[in-house]
Short mmCIF file of C-alpha atoms in Angstrom, two decimals:
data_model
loop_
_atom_site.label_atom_id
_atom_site.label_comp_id
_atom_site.label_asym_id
_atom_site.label_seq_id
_atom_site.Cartn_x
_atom_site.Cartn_y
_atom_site.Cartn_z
CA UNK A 30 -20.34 9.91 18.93
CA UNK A 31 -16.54 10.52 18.18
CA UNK A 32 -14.57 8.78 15.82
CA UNK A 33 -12.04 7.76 18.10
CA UNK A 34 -15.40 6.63 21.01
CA UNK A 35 -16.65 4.48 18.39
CA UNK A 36 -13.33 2.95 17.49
CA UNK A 37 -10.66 3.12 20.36
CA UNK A 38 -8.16 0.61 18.55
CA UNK A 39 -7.00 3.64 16.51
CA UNK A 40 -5.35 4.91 19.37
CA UNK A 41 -3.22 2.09 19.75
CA UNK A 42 0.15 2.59 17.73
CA UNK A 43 0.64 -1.28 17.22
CA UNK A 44 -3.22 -1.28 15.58
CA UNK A 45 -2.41 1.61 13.10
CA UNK A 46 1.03 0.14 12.25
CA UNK A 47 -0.30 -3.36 11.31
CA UNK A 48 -3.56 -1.92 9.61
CA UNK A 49 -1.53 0.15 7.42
CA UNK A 50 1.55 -2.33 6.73
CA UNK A 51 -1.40 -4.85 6.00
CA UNK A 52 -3.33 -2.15 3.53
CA UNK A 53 -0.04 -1.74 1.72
CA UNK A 54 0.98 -5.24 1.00
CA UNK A 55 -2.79 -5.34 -0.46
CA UNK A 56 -2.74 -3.02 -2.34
CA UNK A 57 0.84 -4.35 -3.98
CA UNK A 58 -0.01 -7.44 -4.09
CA UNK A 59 -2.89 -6.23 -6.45
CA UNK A 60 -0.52 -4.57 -8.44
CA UNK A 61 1.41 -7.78 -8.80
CA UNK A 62 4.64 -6.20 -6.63
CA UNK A 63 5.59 -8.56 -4.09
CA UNK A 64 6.87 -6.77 -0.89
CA UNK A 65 7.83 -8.27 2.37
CA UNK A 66 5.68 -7.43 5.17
CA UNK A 67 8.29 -7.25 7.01
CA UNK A 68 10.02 -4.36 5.43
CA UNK A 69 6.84 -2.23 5.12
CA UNK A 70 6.39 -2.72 8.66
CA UNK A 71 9.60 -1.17 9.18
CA UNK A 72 9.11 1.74 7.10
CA UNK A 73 5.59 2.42 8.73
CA UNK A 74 7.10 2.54 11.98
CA UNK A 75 10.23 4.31 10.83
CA UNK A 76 7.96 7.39 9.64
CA UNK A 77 5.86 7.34 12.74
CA UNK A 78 9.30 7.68 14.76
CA UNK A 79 10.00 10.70 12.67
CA UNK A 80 6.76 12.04 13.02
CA UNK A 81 6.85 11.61 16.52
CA UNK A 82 10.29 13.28 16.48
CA UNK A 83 9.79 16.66 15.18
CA UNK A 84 7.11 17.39 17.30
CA UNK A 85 3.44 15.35 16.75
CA UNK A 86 2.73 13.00 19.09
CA UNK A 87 0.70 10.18 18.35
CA UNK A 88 -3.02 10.28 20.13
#
């Protein structure tokens, strides 16, 4: 069984974007670095776009 058979969330952009925003607030957090969600979210999504942009769609 594939990865992405056994776990067909990760092909959902808005999954990925919200695991990883959520991973990185964690891990500051634990670091004692407050950042707002918010702006992490916008930075995850911002470097998907760019991704996206010069030439790797996401699957």
């Amino acid at each position: 069984m594939k990865l992405f058979e056994k776990y067909a969330k990760l092909r959902q952009k808005t999954y990925v974007t919200s695991l990883i925003t959520k991973s990185v607030v964690g891990s500051m957090a634990l670091e004692n670095q407050q950042v707002p969600e918010a702006q992490v979210n916008a930075i995850v999504t911002a470097l998907l776009q760019e991704t996206e942009l010069r030439g790797r769609p996401f699957e």
